[in-house]
mmCIF file of C-alpha atoms in Angstrom:
data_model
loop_
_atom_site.group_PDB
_atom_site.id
_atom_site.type_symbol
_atom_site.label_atom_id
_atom_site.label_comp_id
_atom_site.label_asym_id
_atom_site.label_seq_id
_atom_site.Cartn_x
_atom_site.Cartn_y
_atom_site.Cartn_z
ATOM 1 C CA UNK O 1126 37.992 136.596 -27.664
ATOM 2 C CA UNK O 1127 39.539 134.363 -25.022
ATOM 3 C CA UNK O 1128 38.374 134.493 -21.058
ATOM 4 C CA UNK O 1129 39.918 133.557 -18.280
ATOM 5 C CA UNK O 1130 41.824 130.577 -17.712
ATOM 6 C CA UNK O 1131 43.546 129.246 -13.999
ATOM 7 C CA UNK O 1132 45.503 126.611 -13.831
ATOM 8 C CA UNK O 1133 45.563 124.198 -12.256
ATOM 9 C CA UNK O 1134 42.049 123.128 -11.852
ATOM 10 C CA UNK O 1135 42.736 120.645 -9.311
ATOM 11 C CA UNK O 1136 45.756 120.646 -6.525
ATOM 12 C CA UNK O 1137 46.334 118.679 -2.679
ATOM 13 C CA UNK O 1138 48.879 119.954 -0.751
ATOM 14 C CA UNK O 1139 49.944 119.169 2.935
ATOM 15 C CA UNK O 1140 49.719 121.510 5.690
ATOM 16 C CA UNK O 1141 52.891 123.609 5.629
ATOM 17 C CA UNK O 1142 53.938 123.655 1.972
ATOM 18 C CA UNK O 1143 53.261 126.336 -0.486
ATOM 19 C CA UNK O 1144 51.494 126.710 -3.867
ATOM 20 C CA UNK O 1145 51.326 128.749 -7.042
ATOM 21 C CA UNK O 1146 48.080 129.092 -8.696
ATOM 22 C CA UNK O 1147 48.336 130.698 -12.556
ATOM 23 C CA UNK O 1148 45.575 132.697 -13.910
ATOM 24 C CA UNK O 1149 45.497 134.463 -17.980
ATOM 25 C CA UNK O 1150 43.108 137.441 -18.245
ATOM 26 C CA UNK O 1151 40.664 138.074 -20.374
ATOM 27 C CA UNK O 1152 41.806 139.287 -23.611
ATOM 28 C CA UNK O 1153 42.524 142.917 -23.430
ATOM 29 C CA UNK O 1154 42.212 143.036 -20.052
ATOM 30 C CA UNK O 1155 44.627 144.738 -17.831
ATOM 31 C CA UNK O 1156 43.231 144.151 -14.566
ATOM 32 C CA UNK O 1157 43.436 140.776 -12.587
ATOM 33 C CA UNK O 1158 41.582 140.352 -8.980
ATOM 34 C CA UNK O 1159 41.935 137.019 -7.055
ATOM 35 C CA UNK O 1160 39.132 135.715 -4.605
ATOM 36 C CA UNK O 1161 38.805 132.765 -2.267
ATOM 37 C CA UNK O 1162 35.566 130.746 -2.123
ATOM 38 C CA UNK O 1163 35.383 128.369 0.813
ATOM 39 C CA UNK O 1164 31.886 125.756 0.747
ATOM 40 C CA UNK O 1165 28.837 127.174 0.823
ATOM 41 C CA UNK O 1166 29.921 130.788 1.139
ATOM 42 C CA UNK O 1167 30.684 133.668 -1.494
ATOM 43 C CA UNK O 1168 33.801 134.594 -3.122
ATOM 44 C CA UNK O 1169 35.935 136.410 -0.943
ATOM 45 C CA UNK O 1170 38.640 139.406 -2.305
ATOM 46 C CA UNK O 1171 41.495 138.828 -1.758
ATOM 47 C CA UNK O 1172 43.870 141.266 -3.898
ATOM 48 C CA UNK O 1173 44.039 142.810 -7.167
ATOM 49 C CA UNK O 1174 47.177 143.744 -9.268
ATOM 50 C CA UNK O 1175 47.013 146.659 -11.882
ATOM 51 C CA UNK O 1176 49.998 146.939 -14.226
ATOM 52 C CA UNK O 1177 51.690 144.937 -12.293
ATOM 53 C CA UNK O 1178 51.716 146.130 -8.880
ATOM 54 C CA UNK O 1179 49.142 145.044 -6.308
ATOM 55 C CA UNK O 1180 46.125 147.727 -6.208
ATOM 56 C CA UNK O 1181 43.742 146.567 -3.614
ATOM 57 C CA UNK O 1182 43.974 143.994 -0.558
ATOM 58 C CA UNK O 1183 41.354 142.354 1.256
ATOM 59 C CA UNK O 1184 41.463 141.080 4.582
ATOM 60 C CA UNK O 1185 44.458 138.115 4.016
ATOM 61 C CA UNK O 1186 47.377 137.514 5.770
ATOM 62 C CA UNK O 1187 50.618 138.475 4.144
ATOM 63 C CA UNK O 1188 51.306 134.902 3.531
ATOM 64 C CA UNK O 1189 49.001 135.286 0.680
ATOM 65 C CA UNK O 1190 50.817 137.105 -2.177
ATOM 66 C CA UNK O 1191 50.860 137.571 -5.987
ATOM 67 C CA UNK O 1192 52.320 139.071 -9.296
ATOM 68 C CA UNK O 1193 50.981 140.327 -12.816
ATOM 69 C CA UNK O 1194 53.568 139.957 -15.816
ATOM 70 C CA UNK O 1195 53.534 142.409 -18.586
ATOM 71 C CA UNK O 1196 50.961 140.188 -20.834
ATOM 72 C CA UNK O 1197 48.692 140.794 -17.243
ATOM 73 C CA UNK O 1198 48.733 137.290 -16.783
ATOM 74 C CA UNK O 1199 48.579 136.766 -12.864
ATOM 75 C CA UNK O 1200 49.803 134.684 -10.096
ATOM 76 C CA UNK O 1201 48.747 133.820 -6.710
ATOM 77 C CA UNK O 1202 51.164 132.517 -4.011
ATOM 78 C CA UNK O 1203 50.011 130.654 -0.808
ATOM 79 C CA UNK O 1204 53.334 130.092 1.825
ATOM 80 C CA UNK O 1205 52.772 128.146 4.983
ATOM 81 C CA UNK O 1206 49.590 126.660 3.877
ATOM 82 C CA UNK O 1207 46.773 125.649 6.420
ATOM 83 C CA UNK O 1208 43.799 123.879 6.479
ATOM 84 C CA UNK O 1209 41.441 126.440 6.588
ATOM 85 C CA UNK O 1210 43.563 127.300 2.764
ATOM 86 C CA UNK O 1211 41.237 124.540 1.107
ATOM 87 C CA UNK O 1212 38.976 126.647 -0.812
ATOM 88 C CA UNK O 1213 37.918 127.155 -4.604
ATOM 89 C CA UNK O 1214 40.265 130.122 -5.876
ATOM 90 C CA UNK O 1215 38.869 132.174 -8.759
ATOM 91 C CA UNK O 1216 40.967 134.764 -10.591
ATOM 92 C CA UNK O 1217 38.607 137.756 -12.442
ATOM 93 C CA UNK O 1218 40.061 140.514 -14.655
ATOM 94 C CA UNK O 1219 38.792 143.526 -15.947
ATOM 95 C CA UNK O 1220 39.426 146.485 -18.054
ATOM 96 C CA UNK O 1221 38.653 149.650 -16.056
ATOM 97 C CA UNK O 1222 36.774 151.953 -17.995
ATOM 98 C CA UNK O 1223 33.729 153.985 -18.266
ATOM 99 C CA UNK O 1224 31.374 153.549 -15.779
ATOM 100 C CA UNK O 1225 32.513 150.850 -13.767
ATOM 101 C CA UNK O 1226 34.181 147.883 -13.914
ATOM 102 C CA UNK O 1227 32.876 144.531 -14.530
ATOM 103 C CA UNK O 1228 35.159 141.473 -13.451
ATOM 104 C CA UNK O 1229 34.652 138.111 -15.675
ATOM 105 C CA UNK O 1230 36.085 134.956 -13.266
ATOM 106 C CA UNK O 1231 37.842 131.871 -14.615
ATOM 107 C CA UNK O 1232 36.432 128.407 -13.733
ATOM 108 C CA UNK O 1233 38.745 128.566 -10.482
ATOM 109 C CA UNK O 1234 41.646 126.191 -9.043
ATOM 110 C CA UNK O 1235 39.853 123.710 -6.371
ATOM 111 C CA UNK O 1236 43.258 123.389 -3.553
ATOM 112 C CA UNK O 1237 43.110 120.979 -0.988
ATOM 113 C CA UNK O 1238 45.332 121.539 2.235
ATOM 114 C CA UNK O 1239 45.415 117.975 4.177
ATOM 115 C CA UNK D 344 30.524 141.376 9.574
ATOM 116 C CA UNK D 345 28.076 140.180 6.685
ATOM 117 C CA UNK D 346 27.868 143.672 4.501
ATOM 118 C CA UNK D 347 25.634 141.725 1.531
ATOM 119 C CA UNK D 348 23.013 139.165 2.587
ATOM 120 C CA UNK D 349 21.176 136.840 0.511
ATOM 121 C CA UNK D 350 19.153 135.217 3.025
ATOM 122 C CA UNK D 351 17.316 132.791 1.368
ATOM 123 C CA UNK D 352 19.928 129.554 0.616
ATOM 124 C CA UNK D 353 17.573 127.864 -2.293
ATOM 125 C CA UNK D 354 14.445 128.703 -4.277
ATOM 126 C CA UNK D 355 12.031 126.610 -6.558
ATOM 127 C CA UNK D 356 10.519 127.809 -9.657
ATOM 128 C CA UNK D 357 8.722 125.935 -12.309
ATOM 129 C CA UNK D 358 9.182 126.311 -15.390
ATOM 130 C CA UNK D 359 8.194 129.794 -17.688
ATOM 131 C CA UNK D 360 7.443 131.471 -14.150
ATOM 132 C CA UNK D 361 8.744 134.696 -11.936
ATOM 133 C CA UNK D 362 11.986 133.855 -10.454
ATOM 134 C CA UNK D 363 12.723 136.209 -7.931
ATOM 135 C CA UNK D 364 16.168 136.541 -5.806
ATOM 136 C CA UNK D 365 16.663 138.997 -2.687
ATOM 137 C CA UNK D 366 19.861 140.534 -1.546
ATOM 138 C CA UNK D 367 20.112 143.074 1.458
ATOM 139 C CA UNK D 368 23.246 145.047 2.190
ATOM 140 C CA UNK D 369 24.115 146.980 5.021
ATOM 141 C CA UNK D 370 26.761 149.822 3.468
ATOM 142 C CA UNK D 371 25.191 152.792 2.176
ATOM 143 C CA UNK D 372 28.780 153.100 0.512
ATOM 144 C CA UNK D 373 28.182 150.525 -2.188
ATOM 145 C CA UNK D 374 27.180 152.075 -5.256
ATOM 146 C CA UNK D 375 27.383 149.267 -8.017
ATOM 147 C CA UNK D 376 25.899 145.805 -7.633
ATOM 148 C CA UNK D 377 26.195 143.017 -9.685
ATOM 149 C CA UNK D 378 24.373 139.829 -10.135
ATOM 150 C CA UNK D 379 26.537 136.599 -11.082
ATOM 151 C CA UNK D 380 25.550 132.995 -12.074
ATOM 152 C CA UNK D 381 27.132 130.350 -10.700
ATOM 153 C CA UNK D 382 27.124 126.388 -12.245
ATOM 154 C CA UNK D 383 29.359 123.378 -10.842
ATOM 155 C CA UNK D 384 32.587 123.316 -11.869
ATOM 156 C CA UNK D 385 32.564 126.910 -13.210
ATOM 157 C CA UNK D 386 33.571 130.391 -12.077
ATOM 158 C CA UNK D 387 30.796 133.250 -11.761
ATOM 159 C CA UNK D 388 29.329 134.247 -15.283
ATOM 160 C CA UNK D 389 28.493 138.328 -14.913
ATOM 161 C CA UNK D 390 24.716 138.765 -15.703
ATOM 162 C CA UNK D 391 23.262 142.053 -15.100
ATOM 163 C CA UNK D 392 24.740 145.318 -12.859
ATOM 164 C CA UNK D 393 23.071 148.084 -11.948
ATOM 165 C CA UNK D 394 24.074 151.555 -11.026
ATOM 166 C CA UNK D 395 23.065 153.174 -7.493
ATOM 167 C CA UNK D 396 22.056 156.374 -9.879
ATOM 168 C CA UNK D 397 19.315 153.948 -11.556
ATOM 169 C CA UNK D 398 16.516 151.588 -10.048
ATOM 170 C CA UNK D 399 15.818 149.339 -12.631
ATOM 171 C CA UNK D 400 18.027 147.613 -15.127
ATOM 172 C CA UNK D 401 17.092 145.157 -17.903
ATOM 173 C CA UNK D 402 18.963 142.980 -20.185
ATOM 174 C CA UNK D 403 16.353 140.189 -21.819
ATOM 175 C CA UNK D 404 15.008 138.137 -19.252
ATOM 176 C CA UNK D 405 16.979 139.589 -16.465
ATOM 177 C CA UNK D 406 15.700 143.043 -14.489
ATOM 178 C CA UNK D 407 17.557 144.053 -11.350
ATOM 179 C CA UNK D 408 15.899 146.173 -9.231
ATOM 180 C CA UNK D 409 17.291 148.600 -6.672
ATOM 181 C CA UNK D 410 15.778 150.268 -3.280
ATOM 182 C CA UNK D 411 18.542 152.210 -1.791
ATOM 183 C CA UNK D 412 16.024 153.549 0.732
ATOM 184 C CA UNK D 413 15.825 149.728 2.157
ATOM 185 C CA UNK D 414 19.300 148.956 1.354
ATOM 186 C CA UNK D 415 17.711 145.909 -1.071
ATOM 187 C CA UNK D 416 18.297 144.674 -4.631
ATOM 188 C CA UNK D 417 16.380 141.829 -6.835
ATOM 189 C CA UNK D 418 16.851 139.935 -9.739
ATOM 190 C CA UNK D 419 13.424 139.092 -11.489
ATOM 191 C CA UNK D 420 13.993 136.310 -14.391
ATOM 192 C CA UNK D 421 10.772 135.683 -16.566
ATOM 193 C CA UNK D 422 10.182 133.616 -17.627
ATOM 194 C CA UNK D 423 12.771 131.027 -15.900
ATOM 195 C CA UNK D 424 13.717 128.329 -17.887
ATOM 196 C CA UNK D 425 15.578 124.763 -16.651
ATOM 197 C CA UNK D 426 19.161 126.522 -17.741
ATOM 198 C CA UNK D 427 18.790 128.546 -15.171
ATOM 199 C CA UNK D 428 18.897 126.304 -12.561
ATOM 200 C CA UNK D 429 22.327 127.484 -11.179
ATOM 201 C CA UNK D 430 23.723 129.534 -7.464
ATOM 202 C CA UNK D 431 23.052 133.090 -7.733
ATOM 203 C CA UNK D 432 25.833 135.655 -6.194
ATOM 204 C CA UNK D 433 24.672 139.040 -5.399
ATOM 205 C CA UNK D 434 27.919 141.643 -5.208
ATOM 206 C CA UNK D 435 28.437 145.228 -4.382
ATOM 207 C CA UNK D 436 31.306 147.535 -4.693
ATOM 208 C CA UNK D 437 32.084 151.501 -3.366
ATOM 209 C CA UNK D 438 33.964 153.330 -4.501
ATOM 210 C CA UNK D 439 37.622 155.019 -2.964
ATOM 211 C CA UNK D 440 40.999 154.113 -2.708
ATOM 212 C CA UNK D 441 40.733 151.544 -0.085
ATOM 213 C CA UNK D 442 37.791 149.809 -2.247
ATOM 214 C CA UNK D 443 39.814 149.500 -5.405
ATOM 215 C CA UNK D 444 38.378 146.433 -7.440
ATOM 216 C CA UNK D 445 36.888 144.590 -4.262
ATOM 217 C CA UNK D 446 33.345 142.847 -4.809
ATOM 218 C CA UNK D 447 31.871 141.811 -1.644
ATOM 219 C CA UNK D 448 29.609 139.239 -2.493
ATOM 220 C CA UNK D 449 26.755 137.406 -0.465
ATOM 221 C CA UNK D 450 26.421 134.105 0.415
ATOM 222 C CA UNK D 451 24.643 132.493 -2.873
ATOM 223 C CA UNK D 452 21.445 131.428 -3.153
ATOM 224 C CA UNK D 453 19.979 128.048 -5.157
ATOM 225 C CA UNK D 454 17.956 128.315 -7.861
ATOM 226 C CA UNK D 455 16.116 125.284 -9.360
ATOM 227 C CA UNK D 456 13.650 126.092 -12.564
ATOM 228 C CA UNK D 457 11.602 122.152 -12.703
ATOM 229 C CA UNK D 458 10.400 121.340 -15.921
#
């Protein structure tokens, strides 16, 4: 069984430009969730895309969007980046099923806005 | 607003003892909670959930236990081992529409299990 897997791990960007993070669920998984992590805090949600349309949004600016492809892999798109953008950004899928869901997280892309 | 609180940033254990992390929330919608592991360079690793129907929940060395009544949750590892030594996420979901697949998570607190 494969997990998750983001990539990059590591990216710097300047202020202004815009980046595509890549995340591959978990095998059989159908279900992808993205979260922000900024130092010393928890993961924040910030969407989640179920068969390929987005299913859930935390509380992000619209600058902040994303896709699922038919093999549920996932992207997240960042326009207009800021500083405030550097963060670690984990990508989680799950299968939704009995009871509830449980989301298993990649090892994260660490982004760097200068 | 800071809906689940883990107010204690770092704990010390030795080794084969109680290790025992606190998380507080302040939704009485949340009605699955989670416990996640946390080492450098990694994402979260899922370690025990519990159900807002149950109050205890056990997998090995890991218990969570729930208080709805107090709005509080623990995980108990015994005995704790150096492997452990890792940040601990507490995270709590409700259900509905506007809640679909969003864990709100606290703030991570420090473990370190000393030899």
């Amino acid at each position: 069984e494969t997990g998750v897997t983001q990539s990059p791990t590591h990216l710097i960007k300047t202020r202004g430009q815009q980046v595509t993070l890549r995340c591959s669920s978990q095998s059989g998984h159908n279900t992808v969730s993205w979260y922000q992590q900024a130092l010393g805090q928890g993961p924040q949600f910030i969407f989640q895309y179920y068969r390929e349309e987005e299913n859930g949004r935390g509380n992000f600016p619209p600058r902040f969007s994303g896709l699922q492809f038919p093999n549920y892999s996932s992207e997240l798109n960042v326009n207009a980046l800021e500083l405030d953008d550097s963060a670690l950004y984990l990508c989680a899928s799950s299968l939704p099923g009995a009871e509830r869901e449980t989301q298993y997280f990649g090892p994260g892309t660490r982004l760097l806005v200068l | 607003d800071q809906q689940v609180k883990q107010n204690s940033p770092s704990l010390s254990v030795q080794e084969g003892r109680i290790s025992i992390l606190n998380c507080d929330y302040t939704n009485s919608m949340f009605d699955y909670f989670l416990w996640y592991k946390k080492y450098p360079a990694e994402g979260p690793t899922f370690l025990i959930s519990i159900s807002s129907i149950k109050d205890k929940n056990e997998d090995g060395r890991f218990t969570v236990f729930l208080n709805k009544s107090a709005k509080h949750l623990s995980l108990h590892i015994v005995p704790s081992q150096p492997g452990d030594s890792a940040v601990y996420f507490c995270a709590a979901s409700a259900r509905g529409s506007s809640n679909t697949g969003k864990l709100i998570f606290g703030q991570g607190t420090t473990l370190q299990v000393k030899p």
